[in-house]
Short mmCIF file of C-alpha atoms and ligand atoms in Angstrom, two decimals:
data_model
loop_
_atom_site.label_atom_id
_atom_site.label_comp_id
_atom_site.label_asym_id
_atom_site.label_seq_id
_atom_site.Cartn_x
_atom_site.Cartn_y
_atom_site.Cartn_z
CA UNK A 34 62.55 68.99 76.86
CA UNK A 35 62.69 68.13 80.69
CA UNK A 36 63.46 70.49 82.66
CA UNK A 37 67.19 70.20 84.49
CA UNK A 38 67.40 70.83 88.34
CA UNK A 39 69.30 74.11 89.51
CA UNK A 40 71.89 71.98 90.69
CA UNK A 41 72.85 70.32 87.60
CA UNK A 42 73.03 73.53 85.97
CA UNK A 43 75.52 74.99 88.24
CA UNK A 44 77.77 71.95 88.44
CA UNK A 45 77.90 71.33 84.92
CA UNK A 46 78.73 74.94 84.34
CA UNK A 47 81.53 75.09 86.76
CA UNK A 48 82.42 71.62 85.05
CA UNK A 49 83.58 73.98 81.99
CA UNK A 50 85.10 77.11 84.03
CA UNK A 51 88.34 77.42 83.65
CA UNK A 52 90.58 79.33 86.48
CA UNK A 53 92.61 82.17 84.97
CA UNK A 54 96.88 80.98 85.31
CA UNK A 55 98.34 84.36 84.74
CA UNK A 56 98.99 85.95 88.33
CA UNK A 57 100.28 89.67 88.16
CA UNK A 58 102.22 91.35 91.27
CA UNK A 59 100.30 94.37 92.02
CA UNK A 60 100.48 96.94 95.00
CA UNK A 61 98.06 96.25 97.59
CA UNK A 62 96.70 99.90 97.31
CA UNK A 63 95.64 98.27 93.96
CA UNK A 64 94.39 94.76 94.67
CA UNK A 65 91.11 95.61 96.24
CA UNK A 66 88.77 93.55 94.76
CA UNK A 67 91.12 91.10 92.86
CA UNK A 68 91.63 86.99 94.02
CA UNK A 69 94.84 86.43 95.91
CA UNK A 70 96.73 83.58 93.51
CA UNK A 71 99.62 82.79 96.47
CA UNK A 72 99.17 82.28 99.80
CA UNK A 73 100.57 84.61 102.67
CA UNK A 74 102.71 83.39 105.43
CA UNK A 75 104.33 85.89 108.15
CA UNK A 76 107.61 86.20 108.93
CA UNK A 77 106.84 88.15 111.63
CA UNK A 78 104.75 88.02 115.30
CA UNK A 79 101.82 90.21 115.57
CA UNK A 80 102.76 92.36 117.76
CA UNK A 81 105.39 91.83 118.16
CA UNK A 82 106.44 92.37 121.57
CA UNK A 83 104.24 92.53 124.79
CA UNK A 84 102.13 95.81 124.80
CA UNK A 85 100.45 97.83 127.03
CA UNK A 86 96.55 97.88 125.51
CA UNK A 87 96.02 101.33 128.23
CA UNK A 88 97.50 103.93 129.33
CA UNK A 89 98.49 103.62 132.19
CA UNK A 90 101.35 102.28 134.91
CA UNK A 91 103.08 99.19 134.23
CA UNK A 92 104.38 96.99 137.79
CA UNK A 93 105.14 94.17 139.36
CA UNK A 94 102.11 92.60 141.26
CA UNK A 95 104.17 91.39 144.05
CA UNK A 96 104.92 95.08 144.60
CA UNK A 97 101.37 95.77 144.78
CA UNK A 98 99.48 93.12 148.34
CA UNK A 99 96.73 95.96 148.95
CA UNK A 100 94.70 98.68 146.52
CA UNK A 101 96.45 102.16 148.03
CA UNK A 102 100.06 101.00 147.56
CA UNK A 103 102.33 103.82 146.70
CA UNK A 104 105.28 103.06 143.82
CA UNK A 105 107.63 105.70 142.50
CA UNK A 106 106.93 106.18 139.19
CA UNK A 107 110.97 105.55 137.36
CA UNK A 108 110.51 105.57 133.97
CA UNK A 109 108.06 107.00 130.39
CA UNK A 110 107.52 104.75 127.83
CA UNK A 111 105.43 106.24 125.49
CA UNK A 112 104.56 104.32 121.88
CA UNK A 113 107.57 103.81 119.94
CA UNK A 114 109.92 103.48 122.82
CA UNK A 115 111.24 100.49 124.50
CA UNK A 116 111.72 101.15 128.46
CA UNK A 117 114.68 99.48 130.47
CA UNK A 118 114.06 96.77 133.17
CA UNK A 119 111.83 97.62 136.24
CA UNK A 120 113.81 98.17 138.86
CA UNK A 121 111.48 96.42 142.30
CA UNK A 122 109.18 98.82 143.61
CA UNK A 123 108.78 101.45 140.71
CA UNK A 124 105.90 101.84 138.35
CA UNK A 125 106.84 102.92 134.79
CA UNK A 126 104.53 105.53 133.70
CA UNK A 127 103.29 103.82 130.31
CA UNK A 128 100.91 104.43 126.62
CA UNK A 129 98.82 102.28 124.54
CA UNK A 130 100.64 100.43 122.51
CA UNK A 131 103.95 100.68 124.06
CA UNK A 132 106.52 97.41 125.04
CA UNK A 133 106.11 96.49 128.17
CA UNK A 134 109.75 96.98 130.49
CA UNK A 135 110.95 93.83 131.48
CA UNK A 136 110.15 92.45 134.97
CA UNK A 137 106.42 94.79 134.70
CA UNK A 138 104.12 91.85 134.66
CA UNK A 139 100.74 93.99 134.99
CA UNK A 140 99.25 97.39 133.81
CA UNK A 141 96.82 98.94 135.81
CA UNK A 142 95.14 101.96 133.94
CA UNK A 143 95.47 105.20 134.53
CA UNK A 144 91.79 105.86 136.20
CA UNK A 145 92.59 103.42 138.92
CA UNK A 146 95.61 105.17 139.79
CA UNK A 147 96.34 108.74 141.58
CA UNK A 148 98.92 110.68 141.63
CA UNK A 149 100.17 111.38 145.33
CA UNK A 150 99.60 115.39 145.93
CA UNK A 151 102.48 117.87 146.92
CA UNK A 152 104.64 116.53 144.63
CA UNK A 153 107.64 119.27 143.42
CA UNK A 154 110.01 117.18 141.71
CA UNK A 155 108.49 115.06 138.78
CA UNK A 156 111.19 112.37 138.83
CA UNK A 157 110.46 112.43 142.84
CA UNK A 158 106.44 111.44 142.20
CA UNK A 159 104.94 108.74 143.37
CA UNK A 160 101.51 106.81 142.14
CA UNK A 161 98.96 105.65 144.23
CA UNK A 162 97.41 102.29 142.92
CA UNK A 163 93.79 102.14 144.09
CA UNK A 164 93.39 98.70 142.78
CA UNK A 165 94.61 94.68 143.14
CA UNK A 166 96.64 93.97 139.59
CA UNK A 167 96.36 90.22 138.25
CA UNK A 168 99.43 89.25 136.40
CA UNK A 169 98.73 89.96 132.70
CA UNK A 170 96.16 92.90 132.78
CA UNK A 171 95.73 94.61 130.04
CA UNK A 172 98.95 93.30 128.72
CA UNK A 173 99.10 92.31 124.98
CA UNK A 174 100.69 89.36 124.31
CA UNK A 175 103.32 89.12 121.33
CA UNK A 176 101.89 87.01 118.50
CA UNK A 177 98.37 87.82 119.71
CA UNK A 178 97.25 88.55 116.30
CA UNK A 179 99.77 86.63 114.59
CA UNK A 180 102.70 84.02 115.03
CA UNK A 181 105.34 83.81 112.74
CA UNK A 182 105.15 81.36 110.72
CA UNK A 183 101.29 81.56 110.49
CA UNK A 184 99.75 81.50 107.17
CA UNK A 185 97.72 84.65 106.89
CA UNK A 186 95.68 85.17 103.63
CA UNK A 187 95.16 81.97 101.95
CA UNK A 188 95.38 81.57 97.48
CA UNK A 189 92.02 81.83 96.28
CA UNK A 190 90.53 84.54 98.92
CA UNK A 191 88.99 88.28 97.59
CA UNK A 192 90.47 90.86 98.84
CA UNK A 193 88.69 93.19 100.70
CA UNK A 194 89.71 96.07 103.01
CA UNK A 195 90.40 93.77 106.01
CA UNK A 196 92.56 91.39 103.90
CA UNK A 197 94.82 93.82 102.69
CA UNK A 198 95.02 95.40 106.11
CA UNK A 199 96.01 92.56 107.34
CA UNK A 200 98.72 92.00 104.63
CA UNK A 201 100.52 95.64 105.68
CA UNK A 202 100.22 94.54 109.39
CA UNK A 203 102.54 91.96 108.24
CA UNK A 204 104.76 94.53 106.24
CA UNK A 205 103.58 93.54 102.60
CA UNK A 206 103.19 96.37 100.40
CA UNK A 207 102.79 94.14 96.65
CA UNK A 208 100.01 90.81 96.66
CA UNK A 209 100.15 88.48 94.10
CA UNK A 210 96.52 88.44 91.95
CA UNK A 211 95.51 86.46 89.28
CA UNK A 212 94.65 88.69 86.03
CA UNK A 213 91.34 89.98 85.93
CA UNK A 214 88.86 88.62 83.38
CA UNK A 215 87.82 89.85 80.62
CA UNK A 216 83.90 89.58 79.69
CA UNK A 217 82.19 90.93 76.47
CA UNK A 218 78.99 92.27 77.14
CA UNK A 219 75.73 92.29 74.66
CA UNK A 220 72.32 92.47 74.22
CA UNK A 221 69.71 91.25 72.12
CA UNK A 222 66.24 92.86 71.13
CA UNK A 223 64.93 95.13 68.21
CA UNK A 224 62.57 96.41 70.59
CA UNK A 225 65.58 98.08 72.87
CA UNK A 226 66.57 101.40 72.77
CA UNK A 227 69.32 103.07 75.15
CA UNK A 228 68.83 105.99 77.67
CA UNK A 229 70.36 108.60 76.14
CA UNK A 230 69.75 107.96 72.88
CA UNK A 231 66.27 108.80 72.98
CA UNK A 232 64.29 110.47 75.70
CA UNK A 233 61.29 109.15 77.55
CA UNK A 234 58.71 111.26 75.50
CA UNK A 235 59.73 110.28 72.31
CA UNK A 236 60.34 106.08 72.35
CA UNK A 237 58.88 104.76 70.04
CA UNK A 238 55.54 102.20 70.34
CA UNK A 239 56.67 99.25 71.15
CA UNK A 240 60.77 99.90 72.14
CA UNK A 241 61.90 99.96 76.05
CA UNK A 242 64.91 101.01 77.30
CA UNK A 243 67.53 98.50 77.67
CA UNK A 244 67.78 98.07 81.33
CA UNK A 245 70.02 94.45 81.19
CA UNK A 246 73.35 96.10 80.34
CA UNK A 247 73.27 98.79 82.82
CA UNK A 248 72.45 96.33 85.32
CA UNK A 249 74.89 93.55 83.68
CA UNK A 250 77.46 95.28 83.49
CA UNK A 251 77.54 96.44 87.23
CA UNK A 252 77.67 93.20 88.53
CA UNK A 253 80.23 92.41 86.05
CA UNK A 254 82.01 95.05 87.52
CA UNK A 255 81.17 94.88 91.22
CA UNK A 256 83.17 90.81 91.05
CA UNK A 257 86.38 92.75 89.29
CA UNK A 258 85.92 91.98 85.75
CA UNK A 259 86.80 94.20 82.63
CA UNK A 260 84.01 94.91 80.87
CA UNK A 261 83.75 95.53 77.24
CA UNK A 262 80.34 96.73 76.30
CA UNK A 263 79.13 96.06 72.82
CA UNK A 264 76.06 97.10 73.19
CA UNK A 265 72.88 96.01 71.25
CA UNK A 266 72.89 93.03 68.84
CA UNK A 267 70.21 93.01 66.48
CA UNK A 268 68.14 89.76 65.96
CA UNK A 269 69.79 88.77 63.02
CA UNK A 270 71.70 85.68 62.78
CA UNK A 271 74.40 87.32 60.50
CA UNK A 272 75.21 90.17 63.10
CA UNK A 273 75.11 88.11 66.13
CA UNK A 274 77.58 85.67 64.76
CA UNK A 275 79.75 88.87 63.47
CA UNK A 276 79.46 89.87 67.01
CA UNK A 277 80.75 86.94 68.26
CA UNK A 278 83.64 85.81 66.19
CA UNK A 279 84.69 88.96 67.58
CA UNK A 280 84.08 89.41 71.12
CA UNK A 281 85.81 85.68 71.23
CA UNK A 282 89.20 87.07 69.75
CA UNK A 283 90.12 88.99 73.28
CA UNK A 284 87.81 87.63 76.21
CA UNK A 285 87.60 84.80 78.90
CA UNK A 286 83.65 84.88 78.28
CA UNK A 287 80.79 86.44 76.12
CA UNK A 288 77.49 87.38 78.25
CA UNK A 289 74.66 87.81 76.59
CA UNK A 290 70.99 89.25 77.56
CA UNK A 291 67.55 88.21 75.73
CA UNK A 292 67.26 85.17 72.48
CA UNK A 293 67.94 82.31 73.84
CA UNK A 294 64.21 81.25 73.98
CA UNK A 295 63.38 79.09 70.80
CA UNK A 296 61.24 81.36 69.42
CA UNK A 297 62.07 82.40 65.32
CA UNK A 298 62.98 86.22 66.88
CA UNK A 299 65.79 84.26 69.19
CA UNK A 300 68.98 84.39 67.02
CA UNK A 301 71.70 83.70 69.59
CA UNK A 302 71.49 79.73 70.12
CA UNK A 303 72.09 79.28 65.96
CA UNK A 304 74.59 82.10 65.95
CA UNK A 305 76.81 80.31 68.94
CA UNK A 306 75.90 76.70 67.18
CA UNK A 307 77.54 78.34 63.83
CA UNK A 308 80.80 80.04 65.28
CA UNK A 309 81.52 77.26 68.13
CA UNK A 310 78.92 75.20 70.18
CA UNK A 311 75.98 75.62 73.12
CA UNK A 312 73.51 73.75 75.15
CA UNK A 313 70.19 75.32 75.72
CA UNK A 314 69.34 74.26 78.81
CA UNK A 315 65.80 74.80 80.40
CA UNK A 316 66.38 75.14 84.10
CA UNK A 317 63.80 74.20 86.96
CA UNK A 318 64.08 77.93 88.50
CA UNK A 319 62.12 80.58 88.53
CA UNK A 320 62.47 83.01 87.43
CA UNK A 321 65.07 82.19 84.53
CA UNK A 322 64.49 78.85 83.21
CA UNK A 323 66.43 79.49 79.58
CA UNK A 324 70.09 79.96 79.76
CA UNK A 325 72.58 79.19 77.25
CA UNK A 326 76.16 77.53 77.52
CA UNK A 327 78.82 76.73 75.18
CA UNK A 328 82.04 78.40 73.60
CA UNK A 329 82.58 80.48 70.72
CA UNK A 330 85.53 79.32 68.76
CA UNK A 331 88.39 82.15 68.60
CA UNK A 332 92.23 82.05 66.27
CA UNK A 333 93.62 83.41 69.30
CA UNK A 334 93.01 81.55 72.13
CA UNK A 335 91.00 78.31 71.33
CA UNK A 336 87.64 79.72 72.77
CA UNK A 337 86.02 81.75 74.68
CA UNK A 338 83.23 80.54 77.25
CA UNK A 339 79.58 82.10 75.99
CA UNK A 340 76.40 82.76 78.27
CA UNK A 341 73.38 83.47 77.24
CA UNK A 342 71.08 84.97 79.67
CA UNK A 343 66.92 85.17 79.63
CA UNK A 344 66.03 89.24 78.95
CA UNK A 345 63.04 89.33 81.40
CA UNK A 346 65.49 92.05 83.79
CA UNK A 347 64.54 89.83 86.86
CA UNK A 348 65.54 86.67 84.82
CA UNK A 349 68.78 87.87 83.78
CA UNK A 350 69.44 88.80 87.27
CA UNK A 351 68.75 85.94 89.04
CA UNK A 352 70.35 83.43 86.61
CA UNK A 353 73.82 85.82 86.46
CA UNK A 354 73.63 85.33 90.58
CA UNK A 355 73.13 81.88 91.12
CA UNK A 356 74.97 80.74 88.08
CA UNK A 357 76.88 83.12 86.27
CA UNK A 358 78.34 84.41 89.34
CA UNK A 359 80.19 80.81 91.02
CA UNK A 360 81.36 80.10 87.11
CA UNK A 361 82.79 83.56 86.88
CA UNK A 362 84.24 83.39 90.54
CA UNK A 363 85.55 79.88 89.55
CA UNK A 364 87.30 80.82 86.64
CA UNK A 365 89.06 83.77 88.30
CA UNK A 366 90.59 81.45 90.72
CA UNK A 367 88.62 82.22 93.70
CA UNK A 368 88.22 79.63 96.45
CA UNK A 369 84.35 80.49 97.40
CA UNK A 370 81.69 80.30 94.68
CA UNK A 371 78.67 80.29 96.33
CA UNK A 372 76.59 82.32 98.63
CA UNK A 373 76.13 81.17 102.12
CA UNK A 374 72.05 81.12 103.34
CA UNK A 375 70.74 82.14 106.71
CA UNK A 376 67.61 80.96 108.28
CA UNK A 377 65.12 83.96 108.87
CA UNK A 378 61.45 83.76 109.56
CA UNK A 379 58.51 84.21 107.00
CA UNK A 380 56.36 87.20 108.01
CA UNK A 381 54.30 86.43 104.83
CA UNK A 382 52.19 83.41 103.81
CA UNK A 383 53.65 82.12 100.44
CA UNK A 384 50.51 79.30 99.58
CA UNK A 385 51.15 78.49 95.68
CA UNK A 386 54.83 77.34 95.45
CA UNK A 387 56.16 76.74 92.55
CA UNK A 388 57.32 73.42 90.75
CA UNK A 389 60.84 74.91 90.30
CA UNK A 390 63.04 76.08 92.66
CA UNK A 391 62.02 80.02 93.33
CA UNK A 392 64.19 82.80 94.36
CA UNK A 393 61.86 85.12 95.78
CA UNK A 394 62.84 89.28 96.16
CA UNK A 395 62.71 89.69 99.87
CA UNK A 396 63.69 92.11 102.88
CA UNK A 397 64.46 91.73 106.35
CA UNK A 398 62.29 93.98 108.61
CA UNK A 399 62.41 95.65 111.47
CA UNK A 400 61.39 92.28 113.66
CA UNK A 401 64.29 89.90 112.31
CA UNK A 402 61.70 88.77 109.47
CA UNK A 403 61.25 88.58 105.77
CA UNK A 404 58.59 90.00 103.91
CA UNK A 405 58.00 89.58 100.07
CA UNK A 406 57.40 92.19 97.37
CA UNK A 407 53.91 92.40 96.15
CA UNK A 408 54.83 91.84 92.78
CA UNK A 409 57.31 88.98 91.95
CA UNK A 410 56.98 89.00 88.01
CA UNK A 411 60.39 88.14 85.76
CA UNK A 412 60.00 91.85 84.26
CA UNK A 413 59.30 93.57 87.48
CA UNK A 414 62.84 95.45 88.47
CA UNK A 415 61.54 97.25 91.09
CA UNK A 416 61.33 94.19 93.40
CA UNK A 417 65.05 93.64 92.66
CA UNK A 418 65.77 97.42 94.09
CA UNK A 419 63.38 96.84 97.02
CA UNK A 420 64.66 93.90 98.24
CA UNK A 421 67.90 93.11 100.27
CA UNK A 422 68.34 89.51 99.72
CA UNK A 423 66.26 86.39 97.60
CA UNK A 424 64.74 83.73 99.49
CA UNK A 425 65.68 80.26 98.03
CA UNK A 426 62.50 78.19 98.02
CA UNK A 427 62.56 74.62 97.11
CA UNK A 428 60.39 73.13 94.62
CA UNK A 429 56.70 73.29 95.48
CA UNK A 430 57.59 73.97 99.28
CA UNK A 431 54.41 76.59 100.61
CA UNK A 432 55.58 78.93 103.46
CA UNK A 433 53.31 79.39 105.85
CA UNK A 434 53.69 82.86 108.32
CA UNK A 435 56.22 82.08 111.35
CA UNK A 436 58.11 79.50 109.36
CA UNK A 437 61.82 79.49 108.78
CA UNK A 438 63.14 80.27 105.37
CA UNK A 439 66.45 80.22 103.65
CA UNK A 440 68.07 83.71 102.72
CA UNK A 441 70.55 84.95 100.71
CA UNK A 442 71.13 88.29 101.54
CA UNK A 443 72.55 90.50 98.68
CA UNK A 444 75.90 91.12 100.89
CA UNK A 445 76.48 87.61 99.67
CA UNK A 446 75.39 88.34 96.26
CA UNK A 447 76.58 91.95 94.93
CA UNK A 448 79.83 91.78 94.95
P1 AMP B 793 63.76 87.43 75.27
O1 AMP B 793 64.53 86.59 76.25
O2 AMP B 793 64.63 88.04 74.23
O3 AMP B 793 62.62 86.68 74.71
O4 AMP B 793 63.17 88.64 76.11
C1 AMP B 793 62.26 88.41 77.16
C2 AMP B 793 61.70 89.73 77.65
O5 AMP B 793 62.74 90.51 78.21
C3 AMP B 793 61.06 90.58 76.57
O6 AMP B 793 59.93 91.20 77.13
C4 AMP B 793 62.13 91.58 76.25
O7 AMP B 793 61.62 92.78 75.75
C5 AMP B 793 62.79 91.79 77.59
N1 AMP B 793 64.16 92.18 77.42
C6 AMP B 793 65.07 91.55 76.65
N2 AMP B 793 66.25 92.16 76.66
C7 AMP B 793 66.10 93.22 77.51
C8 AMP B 793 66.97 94.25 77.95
N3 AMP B 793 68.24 94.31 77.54
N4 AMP B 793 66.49 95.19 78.81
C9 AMP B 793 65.20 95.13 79.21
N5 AMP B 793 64.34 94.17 78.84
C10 AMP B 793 64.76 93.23 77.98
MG1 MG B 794 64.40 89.00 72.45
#
């Protein structure tokens, strides 16, 4: 079988991803993390009057022709107020944040001004403007942030905490979000064994720990999905297909860690084949060249999707970013799928490339470079935990030291 190109893989499976319809109204306190389904508009200017962005004195800058001018101070407008309209040659003592009085068409700030000494009577005082205003000093300008009118969250975005910040500046307390999915998790493997369930000093020869779903699962969970966790399948065709008839009843998609090799031990491919249909593709990226796609046929919704992941940890990782990821952001209606790449500089020499396209475990140091973990092996998790980001290498490119990479740092990747 020839191996297909990283690229077909990912637009064939976004071919078959679905978007979620159902949108649910939910209060914004509540929709971090979820995909906006409707767009926002404002019906309001942010701010939306002129502000003062100091405290400070508000005036006219006619009333001001030389630094030392002296204005009686007329009026207090701290935030929340609105002030009346500047009477000609009066300063209006003013706060951050407060409207600015009509006819004020500067604010100079309050450590350029003094107050004239000997002063008894408070309404009596007078300010001392050690400085030249320019019409429209630290004013804020109505609409600054926002017109009205202006469409300010579009369908499609995540929500994150500057998103739904920006929804209460507009006065929106509920955001409409599509429903979150719903993704049934397994593994495969005789030889795993959960923490837990048996401690270090007593595993058995041959058994390891089942490190996929723990790490599965939280990336499942870090793009919003609802996780059901069914734990370990046994290779056995019987209860991998029992596992799937029923995981298909209630989800959008089955994941699935470990099997989908061809080897006799690798029960998942003629499991999925039996209870709805798959391609086993062999992908040109390393690491993670198996991975499994098709549906599993359900009486209550048609289908669900099914993915079948490689079980080398740094496999199953890799694959569920650069594929599993943009199909499950696709079907939950969001508008970006794929992680943007920066160019940083190699601090390493990288001489035996690859024939497939390589996602090496890399972190930025100290310099503004990239340096590689020692150890880039499919089963080594460590280099996943050391690393902030995975360098996307091209087929058989070598880096050489000083070169320019691309780099997808994981704060385009986890979450
Ligand atoms: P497989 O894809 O089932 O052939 O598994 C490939 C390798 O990944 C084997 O060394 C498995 O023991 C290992 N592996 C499979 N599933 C898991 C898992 N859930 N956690 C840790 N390692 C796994
Ligand atoms: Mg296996």
């Amino acid at each position: 079988m020839s191996l297909l190109a990283y690229e077909q893989a990912l637009e064939q499976l976004l071919a078959g991803a679905c978007p979620v319809q159902q949108v649910e109204t939910l209060q914004s306190t509540e929709a971090l993390g979820r995909v906006l389904a409707v767009s926002q508009v404002s019906s309001l200017a942010v701010p939306p009057l002129d502000n003062s962005s100091m405290d400070g004195y508000a005036l006219r800058c006619t009333d001001v022709p030389t630094p030392g001018t002296k204005l009686r101070i007329a009026q207090r407008i701290p935030a929340g107020s609105i002030g009346h309209t500047l009477a000609a040659g009066t300063a209006a003592r003013i706060f951050t944040g407060a409207p600015i009085p009509a006819g004020a068409d500067a604010i100079v700030m309050q450590e350029m001004c003094s107050l004239e000494s000997g002063e008894k009577n408070a309404a009596e005082s007078r300010i001392i403007i050690n400085h030249l205003p320019k019409p429209g000093d630290w004013i804020r300008r109505s609409g600054e942030d926002i017109q009205a009118g202006a469409e300010i969250l579009c369908a499609g975005t995540r929500l994150s905490a500057p998103q739904l910040g920006l929804a209460a500046s507009i006065g929106i307390a509920g955001l409409p979000v599509f429903r979150r999915l719903r993704v049934a998790l397994f593994s495969t493997g005789n030889e795993l064994v959960m923490p837990g369930e048996v401690a270090p000093a007593d595993l058995p020869p041959g058994t390891i720990y089942n490190s996929n779903r723990f790490l599965l699962r939280g990336l499942l969970q870090q793009l919003g999905c609802q996780v059901t966790d069914l734990g370990i399948v046994p290779d056995d065709l019987a209860a991998t297909r029992f596992a799937l008839r029923g995981a298909a009843e209630a989800h959008d998609l089955i994941l699935t860690s470990g099997g989908v090799s061809v080897g006799e031990e690798d029960h998942v491919k003629p499991a999925v084949q039996a209870e709805g249909d798959l391609a086993l593709w062999k992908i040109a990226l390393k690491p993670g060249k198996p991975l499994a796609f098709g549906y599993v046929r359900s009486q209550a919704q048609g289908q669900a999707a099914f993915i079948g992941l490689p079980g080398n940890p740094v496999s199953c990782f890799v694959t569920f970013l650069m594929l599993v990821r943009p199909f499950i952001l696709k079907t939950q209606g969001a508008q970006t799928v794929t992680p943007s790449a920066i160019r940083l500089r190699a601090d390493f020499d990288f001489p035996q490339p690859d024939a497939r396209r390589e996602y090496l475990r890399a972190r930025r140091n100290q310099n503004g470079g990239l340096e590689l973990f020692h150890n880039q092996s499919s089963g080594v998790l460590t280099s996943a935990v050391w690393a902030d980001g995975l360098i996307d290498n091209p087929p058989g490119v070598a880096i050489r030291r000083g070169q320019e990479v691309s780099f997808l740092p994981f704060s385009e990747l986890l979450y």
